[in-house]
Amino acid sequence: MTQNAERKVKVRVWDLPTRLFHWLLAVLVVVSFVSGQMGPMHLHQTSGLAVLSLLLFRLVWGFVGGTHARFADFVKGPGTAIDYLKGRFLAIGHNPLGGLMVLALLAALLAQVGLGLFANDDISYDAPLSKFISKDASDAATGWHALLVKGILGLVALHVGAAFFYLVAKKDNLIQPMITGWKALPASLSAHSAKMGHPLLAAVLLALTGALSFGLLLL
Ligand code: HEM
């Protein structure tokens, strides 16, 4: 598709589960960061497991969710990314570069919760899976967990910075669609109709991934 300056129309792009996932994730990542720095550890553990529930949900949603929530819709090869940069490809959902950012954020957060599950604070807290590895290995996981915080802060800063760059410099508001689900697109795309993921399916999936994540406390 070629980018042009034609009249814009609103097209429904993001389904409700994808939008709720996004804003819940953003809030929980902030809660995890603050509680990781200042405590209490039980809050940090709870928000970390809630982040894990959301991430597992999003991995499955990437295959069964709405059209633009699916990985197949936004994970593209370098050729498409170059076409996008040259203005020869107009994305309806995540653009090819945004898609890379989404994958980077999901992978970094998964690694972060994965490491957190094996961590300890040397005082009174041992994470649910730390008892299955040696103290040295748990200390190493704790070290990587602390280090990866910086990587995630960097990615989030880049992500939010990019959203505002699109808003201010490119006059392309990506934030509003992540809130309302509707995006302004060139009129030639008005016939486009994306399939929205079913909220009930999302609720069942989230209940399952939540049970799996919080079930780790029973081990
Ligand atoms: C800790 C904070 C945040 C995290 C971890 C995060 C993570 C993510 C993830 C994983 C996605 C992909 C959504 C999906 O397909 O399921 C996404 C998309 C998006 N996020 Fe965030 N986000 C954060 C904060 C924010 C904030 C504060 C804003 C706005 C100011 C924002 C704006 C957006 C937008 C506009 C998109 C869609 C981009 C597009 O249209 O391609 N995010 N974010």
Coordinates of N, CA, C and O in Angstrom, one line a residue, residues 32-206:
S32 N 5.6 -3.2 39.5 CA 6.8 -4.1 39.7 C 8.1 -3.3 39.9 O 8.9 -3.7 40.8
F33 N 8.3 -2.3 39.1 CA 9.5 -1.5 39.2 C 9.6 -0.8 40.6 O 10.6 -1.0 41.3
V34 N 8.5 -0.2 41.0 CA 8.5 0.6 42.3 C 8.7 -0.4 43.5 O 9.5 -0.2 44.4
S35 N 7.9 -1.5 43.4 CA 7.9 -2.4 44.6 C 9.3 -3.1 44.6 O 9.8 -3.5 45.6
G36 N 9.9 -3.3 43.4 CA 11.2 -3.9 43.4 C 12.3 -3.1 44.0 O 13.2 -3.5 44.6
Q37 N 12.1 -1.7 43.9 CA 13.1 -0.8 44.4 C 12.8 -0.6 45.9 O 13.7 -0.5 46.7
M38 N 11.5 -0.5 46.3 CA 11.2 0.0 47.6 C 10.5 -1.1 48.5 O 10.2 -0.8 49.7
G39 N 10.1 -2.2 47.9 CA 9.3 -3.2 48.6 C 7.8 -2.7 48.7 O 7.5 -1.7 48.1
P40 N 6.9 -3.5 49.3 CA 7.2 -4.8 50.0 C 7.3 -5.9 48.9 O 6.7 -5.8 47.8
M41 N 8.1 -6.9 49.3 CA 8.4 -8.0 48.4 C 7.1 -8.8 48.0 O 7.0 -9.3 46.9
H42 N 6.1 -8.9 48.9 CA 4.9 -9.7 48.5 C 4.2 -9.0 47.4 O 3.6 -9.6 46.5
L43 N 4.2 -7.6 47.4 CA 3.6 -6.9 46.3 C 4.4 -7.1 45.0 O 3.8 -7.3 44.0
H44 N 5.7 -7.1 45.2 CA 6.6 -7.3 44.0 C 6.3 -8.7 43.4 O 6.1 -8.8 42.1
Q45 N 6.2 -9.7 44.2 CA 5.9 -11.0 43.8 C 4.5 -11.1 43.1 O 4.4 -11.7 42.0
T46 N 3.5 -10.5 43.7 CA 2.2 -10.5 43.1 C 2.1 -9.8 41.8 O 1.6 -10.3 40.8
S47 N 2.7 -8.6 41.7 CA 2.7 -7.9 40.4 C 3.5 -8.6 39.4 O 3.1 -8.7 38.2
G48 N 4.6 -9.3 39.8 CA 5.4 -10.0 38.8 C 4.6 -11.2 38.3 O 4.7 -11.5 37.1
L49 N 3.9 -11.9 39.1 CA 3.1 -13.0 38.7 C 2.0 -12.6 37.8 O 1.6 -13.3 36.8
A50 N 1.4 -11.4 38.1 CA 0.4 -10.8 37.3 C 0.9 -10.5 35.9 O 0.3 -10.7 34.8
V51 N 2.1 -9.9 35.9 CA 2.8 -9.6 34.6 C 3.0 -10.9 33.8 O 2.7 -11.0 32.6
L52 N 3.4 -12.0 34.5 CA 3.6 -13.3 33.8 C 2.3 -13.8 33.2 O 2.3 -14.3 32.1
S53 N 1.2 -13.7 34.0 CA -0.1 -14.1 33.5 C -0.4 -13.3 32.2 O -0.9 -13.9 31.2
L54 N -0.2 -12.0 32.2 CA -0.5 -11.2 31.0 C 0.4 -11.6 29.8 O -0.1 -11.7 28.7
L55 N 1.7 -11.8 30.1 CA 2.6 -12.2 29.0 C 2.2 -13.5 28.3 O 2.2 -13.6 27.1
L56 N 1.9 -14.5 29.2 CA 1.5 -15.8 28.7 C 0.2 -15.7 27.9 O 0.0 -16.2 26.8
F57 N -0.7 -14.9 28.4 CA -2.0 -14.6 27.7 C -1.7 -14.0 26.3 O -2.2 -14.4 25.3
R58 N -0.7 -13.0 26.3 CA -0.4 -12.3 25.0 C 0.2 -13.2 24.0 O 0.0 -13.1 22.8
L59 N 1.0 -14.2 24.5 CA 1.6 -15.1 23.6 C 0.6 -16.0 22.9 O 0.6 -16.1 21.6
V60 N -0.4 -16.4 23.6 CA -1.5 -17.2 23.0 C -2.4 -16.3 22.1 O -2.8 -16.7 21.0
W61 N -2.6 -15.1 22.6 CA -3.5 -14.1 21.9 C -2.9 -13.8 20.5 O -3.5 -13.5 19.6
G62 N -1.6 -13.9 20.5 CA -0.9 -13.6 19.2 C -1.2 -14.6 18.1 O -0.8 -14.4 17.0
F63 N -1.8 -15.7 18.5 CA -2.2 -16.7 17.5 C -3.8 -16.8 17.4 O -4.2 -17.2 16.3
V64 N -4.5 -16.5 18.4 CA -6.0 -16.6 18.4 C -6.7 -15.3 18.5 O -8.0 -15.3 18.5
G65 N -6.0 -14.2 18.7 CA -6.7 -12.9 19.0 C -7.1 -12.3 17.6 O -7.2 -12.9 16.6
G66 N -7.5 -11.0 17.7 CA -8.0 -10.2 16.6 C -6.9 -10.1 15.5 O -5.7 -10.4 15.8
T67 N -7.3 -9.8 14.3 CA -6.4 -9.7 13.1 C -5.1 -9.0 13.5 O -4.0 -9.6 13.2
H68 N -5.1 -7.8 14.0 CA -3.9 -7.1 14.2 C -3.1 -7.4 15.5 O -2.0 -6.9 15.7
A69 N -3.8 -8.2 16.3 CA -3.1 -8.6 17.6 C -2.2 -9.9 17.2 O -1.3 -10.2 18.0
R70 N -2.4 -10.5 16.1 CA -1.7 -11.7 15.7 C -0.3 -11.4 15.3 O 0.0 -10.5 14.6
F71 N 0.6 -12.3 15.7 CA 2.0 -12.1 15.4 C 2.2 -12.1 13.9 O 3.0 -11.3 13.3
A72 N 1.4 -12.9 13.2 CA 1.5 -13.0 11.7 C 1.3 -11.6 11.1 O 1.7 -11.4 10.0
D73 N 0.5 -10.8 11.8 CA 0.1 -9.5 11.2 C 1.2 -8.5 11.3 O 1.3 -7.5 10.5
F74 N 2.1 -8.6 12.3 CA 3.1 -7.5 12.5 C 4.5 -8.0 12.6 O 5.4 -7.2 12.7
V75 N 4.8 -9.3 12.6 CA 6.2 -9.7 12.6 C 6.6 -9.9 11.1 O 6.1 -10.8 10.4
K76 N 7.4 -9.0 10.6 CA 7.7 -8.9 9.2 C 9.2 -9.0 8.9 O 10.0 -8.7 9.8
G77 N 9.6 -9.4 7.8 CA 11.0 -9.5 7.4 C 11.6 -8.1 7.2 O 10.8 -7.1 7.1
P78 N 12.9 -8.0 7.0 CA 13.6 -6.7 6.8 C 13.1 -6.0 5.6 O 13.1 -4.8 5.6
G79 N 12.7 -6.7 4.5 CA 12.2 -6.1 3.3 C 11.0 -5.2 3.6 O 11.0 -4.1 3.1
T80 N 10.1 -5.7 4.4 CA 8.9 -4.9 4.7 C 9.3 -3.7 5.5 O 8.7 -2.6 5.3
A81 N 10.2 -3.9 6.4 CA 10.7 -2.8 7.3 C 11.3 -1.7 6.4 O 11.0 -0.5 6.6
I82 N 12.1 -2.1 5.4 CA 12.7 -1.1 4.5 C 11.6 -0.4 3.6 O 11.6 0.8 3.5
D83 N 10.7 -1.2 3.1 CA 9.6 -0.6 2.4 C 8.8 0.4 3.2 O 8.4 1.5 2.8
Y84 N 8.6 0.1 4.5 CA 7.9 1.0 5.4 C 8.7 2.3 5.6 O 8.1 3.4 5.5
L85 N 10.0 2.2 5.8 CA 10.9 3.3 6.0 C 10.9 4.2 4.8 O 11.0 5.5 4.9
K86 N 10.7 3.6 3.6 CA 10.7 4.4 2.3 C 9.3 4.9 2.0 O 9.1 5.5 0.9
G87 N 8.3 4.6 2.9 CA 7.0 5.1 2.7 C 6.2 4.3 1.7 O 5.2 4.8 1.2
R88 N 6.7 3.1 1.4 CA 5.9 2.3 0.4 C 5.0 1.2 1.1 O 4.4 0.4 0.4
F89 N 5.0 1.3 2.4 CA 4.1 0.3 3.1 C 3.4 1.0 4.2 O 4.0 1.6 5.1
L90 N 2.0 1.0 4.2 CA 1.3 1.6 5.2 C 0.7 0.5 6.1 O -0.1 -0.4 5.7
A91 N 1.1 0.5 7.4 CA 0.6 -0.5 8.3 C -0.7 -0.1 8.9 O -1.0 1.0 9.2
I92 N -1.6 -1.1 9.1 CA -2.9 -0.8 9.7 C -2.7 -1.0 11.3 O -3.1 -0.2 12.1
G93 N -2.1 -2.2 11.6 CA -1.9 -2.4 13.0 C -0.5 -1.9 13.4 O -0.1 -0.8 13.0
H94 N 0.4 -2.7 14.1 CA 1.7 -2.3 14.4 C 2.5 -2.2 13.0 O 2.4 -3.1 12.2
N95 N 3.3 -1.1 12.9 CA 4.1 -1.0 11.7 C 5.3 -2.0 11.9 O 5.6 -2.4 13.1
P96 N 6.1 -2.3 10.9 CA 7.2 -3.3 11.0 C 8.2 -3.0 12.1 O 8.7 -3.9 12.7
L97 N 8.5 -1.7 12.3 CA 9.4 -1.3 13.4 C 8.8 -1.4 14.7 O 9.4 -1.9 15.7
G98 N 7.5 -1.0 14.8 CA 6.8 -1.1 16.1 C 6.6 -2.6 16.4 O 6.7 -3.0 17.6
G99 N 6.5 -3.4 15.4 CA 6.4 -4.9 15.7 C 7.6 -5.4 16.3 O 7.6 -6.2 17.3
L100 N 8.8 -4.9 15.9 CA 10.0 -5.3 16.5 C 10.1 -4.9 18.0 O 10.6 -5.6 18.8
M101 N 9.6 -3.7 18.2 CA 9.6 -3.1 19.6 C 8.7 -4.0 20.4 O 9.0 -4.3 21.6
V102 N 7.6 -4.4 19.9 CA 6.6 -5.2 20.7 C 7.3 -6.5 21.1 O 7.3 -7.0 22.2
L103 N 8.0 -7.2 20.1 CA 8.7 -8.4 20.4 C 9.8 -8.2 21.4 O 9.9 -9.1 22.3
A104 N 10.5 -7.1 21.3 CA 11.6 -6.9 22.2 C 11.0 -6.7 23.6 O 11.6 -7.2 24.6
L105 N 9.9 -5.9 23.7 CA 9.3 -5.7 25.1 C 8.8 -7.0 25.7 O 9.1 -7.3 26.8
L106 N 8.1 -7.8 24.9 CA 7.6 -9.1 25.4 C 8.7 -10.0 25.8 O 8.7 -10.6 26.9
A107 N 9.8 -10.1 25.0 CA 10.9 -11.0 25.3 C 11.6 -10.5 26.5 O 11.9 -11.4 27.4
A108 N 11.9 -9.2 26.6 CA 12.6 -8.7 27.8 C 11.8 -8.9 29.1 O 12.3 -9.3 30.1
L109 N 10.5 -8.7 29.0 CA 9.7 -8.8 30.2 C 9.5 -10.3 30.6 O 9.5 -10.6 31.8
L110 N 9.4 -11.2 29.6 CA 9.4 -12.6 29.9 C 10.7 -13.1 30.6 O 10.6 -13.8 31.6
A111 N 11.8 -12.6 30.0 CA 13.1 -13.0 30.6 C 13.1 -12.4 32.1 O 13.6 -13.1 33.0
Q112 N 12.6 -11.2 32.2 CA 12.7 -10.6 33.6 C 11.8 -11.4 34.6 O 12.3 -11.6 35.7
V113 N 10.6 -11.7 34.2 CA 9.8 -12.5 35.2 C 10.4 -13.9 35.4 O 10.4 -14.4 36.5
G114 N 10.9 -14.5 34.3 CA 11.6 -15.8 34.4 C 12.7 -15.8 35.4 O 12.8 -16.6 36.3
L115 N 13.6 -14.8 35.3 CA 14.7 -14.6 36.3 C 14.2 -14.4 37.7 O 14.7 -14.9 38.7
G116 N 13.2 -13.5 37.8 CA 12.6 -13.2 39.1 C 12.1 -14.4 39.8 O 12.2 -14.4 41.1
L117 N 11.6 -15.4 39.1 CA 11.0 -16.6 39.7 C 12.1 -17.3 40.5 O 11.8 -18.2 41.4
F118 N 13.4 -17.1 40.2 CA 14.5 -17.9 40.8 C 15.3 -17.0 41.7 O 16.3 -17.4 42.3
A119 N 14.9 -15.8 41.9 CA 15.7 -14.8 42.7 C 15.5 -14.9 44.2 O 14.6 -15.6 44.7
N120 N 16.4 -14.2 45.0 CA 16.2 -14.1 46.4 C 16.7 -12.8 46.8 O 17.5 -12.1 46.1
D121 N 16.3 -12.3 48.0 CA 16.8 -11.0 48.4 C 17.8 -11.0 49.6 O 18.2 -10.0 50.2
D122 N 18.3 -12.2 49.8 CA 19.4 -12.4 50.9 C 18.9 -12.1 52.3 O 19.7 -12.2 53.2
I123 N 17.6 -11.7 52.4 CA 17.2 -11.4 53.8 C 16.0 -12.3 54.1 O 16.2 -13.3 54.9
S124 N 14.9 -12.0 53.6 CA 13.7 -12.8 54.0 C 12.9 -13.4 52.8 O 11.9 -14.0 53.0
Y125 N 13.3 -13.1 51.6 CA 12.5 -13.5 50.5 C 13.2 -14.4 49.5 O 14.3 -14.2 49.1
D126 N 12.5 -15.6 49.3 CA 13.0 -16.5 48.2 C 11.8 -16.7 47.2 O 10.7 -17.0 47.6
A127 N 12.1 -16.4 46.0 CA 11.1 -16.5 44.9 C 10.6 -18.0 44.8 O 11.4 -18.9 45.1
P128 N 9.4 -18.2 44.2 CA 8.8 -19.5 44.2 C 9.7 -20.6 43.6 O 9.6 -21.8 44.1
L129 N 10.5 -20.4 42.7 CA 11.3 -21.5 42.0 C 12.7 -21.5 42.5 O 13.5 -22.4 42.1
S130 N 13.1 -20.6 43.5 CA 14.5 -20.6 43.9 C 14.9 -21.9 44.6 O 16.1 -22.2 44.6
K131 N 13.9 -22.5 45.3 CA 14.3 -23.7 46.0 C 14.7 -24.9 45.1 O 15.3 -25.9 45.6
F132 N 14.5 -24.7 43.8 CA 14.8 -25.8 42.9 C 16.3 -25.7 42.3 O 16.7 -26.5 41.6
I133 N 16.9 -24.6 42.7 CA 18.3 -24.4 42.2 C 19.2 -24.0 43.4 O 18.7 -23.8 44.5
S134 N 20.5 -24.0 43.1 CA 21.5 -23.7 44.2 C 21.4 -22.3 44.6 O 20.9 -21.4 43.8
K135 N 22.0 -21.9 45.8 CA 22.0 -20.5 46.2 C 22.8 -19.7 45.2 O 22.4 -18.6 44.9
D136 N 23.9 -20.3 44.7 CA 24.8 -19.5 43.8 C 24.0 -19.2 42.5 O 24.1 -18.1 42.0
A137 N 23.2 -20.2 42.0 CA 22.5 -20.0 40.8 C 21.4 -18.9 41.1 O 21.1 -18.1 40.2
S138 N 20.7 -19.0 42.3 CA 19.7 -18.0 42.6 C 20.3 -16.6 42.7 O 19.7 -15.7 42.2
D139 N 21.5 -16.5 43.3 CA 22.2 -15.2 43.4 C 22.5 -14.7 42.0 O 22.3 -13.5 41.7
A140 N 22.9 -15.6 41.1 CA 23.2 -15.2 39.7 C 21.9 -14.7 39.0 O 21.9 -13.6 38.4
A141 N 20.8 -15.4 39.2 CA 19.5 -15.0 38.6 C 19.1 -13.6 39.2 O 18.6 -12.7 38.4
T142 N 19.4 -13.4 40.5 CA 19.0 -12.1 41.1 C 19.8 -11.0 40.5 O 19.3 -9.9 40.2
G143 N 21.1 -11.3 40.2 CA 22.0 -10.3 39.6 C 21.5 -9.9 38.2 O 21.4 -8.7 37.9
W144 N 21.1 -10.9 37.4 CA 20.6 -10.6 36.0 C 19.3 -9.9 36.1 O 19.0 -9.0 35.3
H145 N 18.5 -10.3 37.1 CA 17.2 -9.7 37.3 C 17.3 -8.2 37.5 O 16.6 -7.3 37.0
A146 N 18.3 -7.8 38.4 CA 18.6 -6.4 38.7 C 19.1 -5.7 37.5 O 18.8 -4.5 37.2
L147 N 20.0 -6.4 36.7 CA 20.6 -5.7 35.5 C 19.6 -5.5 34.4 O 19.6 -4.4 33.8
L148 N 18.7 -6.4 34.2 CA 17.7 -6.3 33.1 C 16.7 -5.2 33.4 O 16.1 -4.7 32.4
V149 N 16.6 -4.8 34.7 CA 15.7 -3.6 34.9 C 16.1 -2.4 34.1 O 15.3 -1.8 33.5
K150 N 17.5 -2.2 33.9 CA 17.9 -1.1 33.2 C 17.6 -1.2 31.7 O 17.2 -0.3 31.0
G151 N 17.7 -2.5 31.2 CA 17.3 -2.7 29.8 C 15.9 -2.4 29.5 O 15.5 -1.8 28.5
I152 N 15.0 -2.9 30.5 CA 13.6 -2.7 30.3 C 13.3 -1.2 30.4 O 12.4 -0.7 29.6
L153 N 13.9 -0.5 31.3 CA 13.7 1.0 31.4 C 14.0 1.6 30.1 O 13.3 2.5 29.6
G154 N 15.1 1.2 29.5 CA 15.6 1.7 28.2 C 14.5 1.5 27.1 O 14.2 2.4 26.3
L155 N 14.1 0.2 27.1 CA 13.1 -0.2 26.0 C 11.8 0.6 26.2 O 11.2 1.1 25.2
V156 N 11.3 0.7 27.5 CA 10.1 1.5 27.7 C 10.2 2.9 27.3 O 9.3 3.5 26.7
A157 N 11.4 3.5 27.7 CA 11.6 4.9 27.3 C 11.6 5.1 25.8 O 11.0 6.0 25.3
L158 N 12.2 4.1 25.1 CA 12.2 4.2 23.6 C 10.8 4.0 23.1 O 10.4 4.8 22.1
H159 N 10.1 3.1 23.7 CA 8.7 2.8 23.2 C 7.8 4.0 23.4 O 7.1 4.5 22.5
V160 N 7.8 4.6 24.6 CA 7.0 5.8 24.9 C 7.5 7.0 24.1 O 6.6 7.7 23.5
G161 N 8.8 7.1 24.0 CA 9.4 8.2 23.2 C 8.9 8.1 21.7 O 8.5 9.1 21.1
A162 N 8.9 6.9 21.2 CA 8.5 6.7 19.8 C 7.0 7.1 19.6 O 6.6 7.7 18.6
A163 N 6.2 6.7 20.6 CA 4.7 7.0 20.5 C 4.6 8.5 20.5 O 3.7 9.0 19.7
F164 N 5.3 9.2 21.3 CA 5.2 10.7 21.3 C 5.9 11.3 20.0 O 5.4 12.4 19.5
F165 N 6.9 10.7 19.5 CA 7.5 11.2 18.3 C 6.5 11.1 17.1 O 6.4 12.0 16.4
Y166 N 5.8 10.0 17.1 CA 4.8 9.8 16.0 C 3.7 10.9 16.2 O 3.2 11.4 15.2
L167 N 3.4 11.1 17.4 CA 2.3 12.1 17.7 C 2.7 13.5 17.3 O 2.0 14.2 16.6
V168 N 3.9 13.9 17.7 CA 4.3 15.3 17.6 C 4.9 15.5 16.2 O 4.5 16.4 15.5
A169 N 5.9 14.7 15.8 CA 6.7 15.0 14.6 C 5.9 14.5 13.4 O 6.0 15.1 12.3
K170 N 5.3 13.3 13.5 CA 4.6 12.8 12.3 C 3.1 13.0 12.3 O 2.4 12.5 11.3
K171 N 2.6 13.7 13.3 CA 1.1 13.9 13.4 C 0.3 12.6 13.2 O -0.7 12.6 12.6
D172 N 0.9 11.6 13.8 CA 0.2 10.2 13.7 C -0.1 9.8 15.1 O 0.9 9.4 15.8
N173 N -1.3 9.8 15.5 CA -1.7 9.5 16.9 C -1.9 8.0 17.0 O -2.9 7.5 16.7
L174 N -0.9 7.3 17.6 CA -1.0 5.8 17.8 C -1.6 5.5 19.2 O -2.0 4.4 19.4
I175 N -1.5 6.6 20.0 CA -1.9 6.3 21.4 C -3.4 6.2 21.6 O -3.9 5.3 22.2
Q176 N -4.1 7.1 20.9 CA -5.6 7.1 21.0 C -6.2 5.7 20.5 O -7.0 5.2 21.2
P177 N -5.7 5.2 19.4 CA -6.2 3.8 19.0 C -6.0 2.8 20.1 O -6.8 1.9 20.2
M178 N -4.9 2.9 20.8 CA -4.6 1.9 21.9 C -5.6 2.1 23.0 O -5.7 1.2 23.9
I179 N -6.3 3.2 23.1 CA -7.3 3.5 24.1 C -8.7 3.2 23.6 O -9.4 2.4 24.2
T180 N -9.0 3.7 22.4 CA -10.4 3.5 21.9 C -10.6 2.3 21.0 O -11.7 1.8 20.8
G181 N -9.5 1.8 20.4 CA -9.6 0.7 19.4 C -9.7 1.2 18.0 O -9.5 0.5 17.0
W182 N -10.0 2.5 17.8 CA -10.2 3.1 16.4 C -9.0 3.9 16.0 O -8.5 4.7 16.7
K183 N -8.7 3.7 14.7 CA -7.5 4.4 14.1 C -7.9 5.2 12.9 O -8.7 4.7 12.1
A184 N -7.4 6.4 12.7 CA -7.7 7.2 11.5 C -6.8 6.7 10.4 O -5.5 6.8 10.5
L185 N -7.3 6.2 9.3 CA -6.6 5.6 8.2 C -7.0 6.3 6.9 O -8.2 6.7 6.8
P186 N -6.2 6.3 5.8 CA -6.6 6.8 4.5 C -8.0 6.2 4.1 O -8.2 4.9 4.3
A187 N -8.8 7.0 3.5 CA -10.2 6.5 3.1 C -10.2 5.3 2.2 O -11.1 4.4 2.3
S188 N -9.1 5.1 1.5 CA -9.0 3.9 0.6 C -9.0 2.6 1.4 O -9.3 1.5 0.9
L189 N -8.7 2.7 2.7 CA -8.7 1.5 3.5 C -10.0 1.4 4.3 O -10.1 0.5 5.2
S190 N -11.0 2.2 4.1 CA -12.2 2.2 4.9 C -12.9 0.9 4.8 O -13.7 0.5 5.7
A191 N -12.7 0.2 3.7 CA -13.4 -1.1 3.5 C -12.7 -2.2 4.3 O -13.2 -3.3 4.5
H192 N -11.5 -1.8 4.9 CA -10.8 -2.8 5.6 C -11.6 -3.2 6.9 O -12.0 -2.4 7.6
S193 N -11.8 -4.5 7.1 CA -12.4 -4.9 8.4 C -11.6 -5.9 9.1 O -11.5 -7.0 8.5
A194 N -11.1 -5.5 10.2 CA -10.3 -6.5 11.0 C -11.2 -7.3 11.9 O -12.2 -6.8 12.3
K195 N -10.8 -8.6 12.0 CA -11.6 -9.4 13.0 C -11.2 -9.1 14.4 O -10.0 -8.9 14.6
M196 N -12.1 -8.9 15.3 CA -11.8 -8.6 16.7 C -11.8 -9.9 17.5 O -12.6 -10.7 17.3
G197 N -10.8 -10.0 18.4 CA -10.8 -11.2 19.2 C -12.0 -11.2 20.2 O -12.4 -10.1 20.6
H198 N -12.5 -12.4 20.5 CA -13.6 -12.4 21.4 C -13.2 -12.2 22.9 O -12.4 -12.9 23.4
P199 N -13.9 -11.3 23.6 CA -13.5 -11.0 25.0 C -13.7 -12.2 25.9 O -13.0 -12.4 26.8
L200 N -14.7 -13.1 25.6 CA -14.9 -14.2 26.4 C -13.8 -15.2 26.3 O -13.3 -15.8 27.3
L201 N -13.3 -15.4 25.1 CA -12.1 -16.3 24.9 C -10.9 -15.7 25.6 O -10.2 -16.4 26.3
A202 N -10.8 -14.4 25.6 CA -9.7 -13.7 26.2 C -9.8 -13.9 27.8 O -8.8 -14.2 28.4
A203 N -11.0 -13.8 28.3 CA -11.2 -14.0 29.7 C -10.8 -15.4 30.2 O -10.2 -15.6 31.2
V204 N -11.2 -16.4 29.4 CA -10.9 -17.8 29.7 C -9.4 -18.0 29.6 O -8.8 -18.6 30.5
L205 N -8.8 -17.5 28.6 CA -7.3 -17.6 28.4 C -6.6 -17.0 29.6 O -5.6 -17.5 30.2
L206 N -7.0 -15.8 30.0 CA -6.4 -15.1 31.1 C -6.6 -15.8 32.4 O -5.7 -15.9 33.2

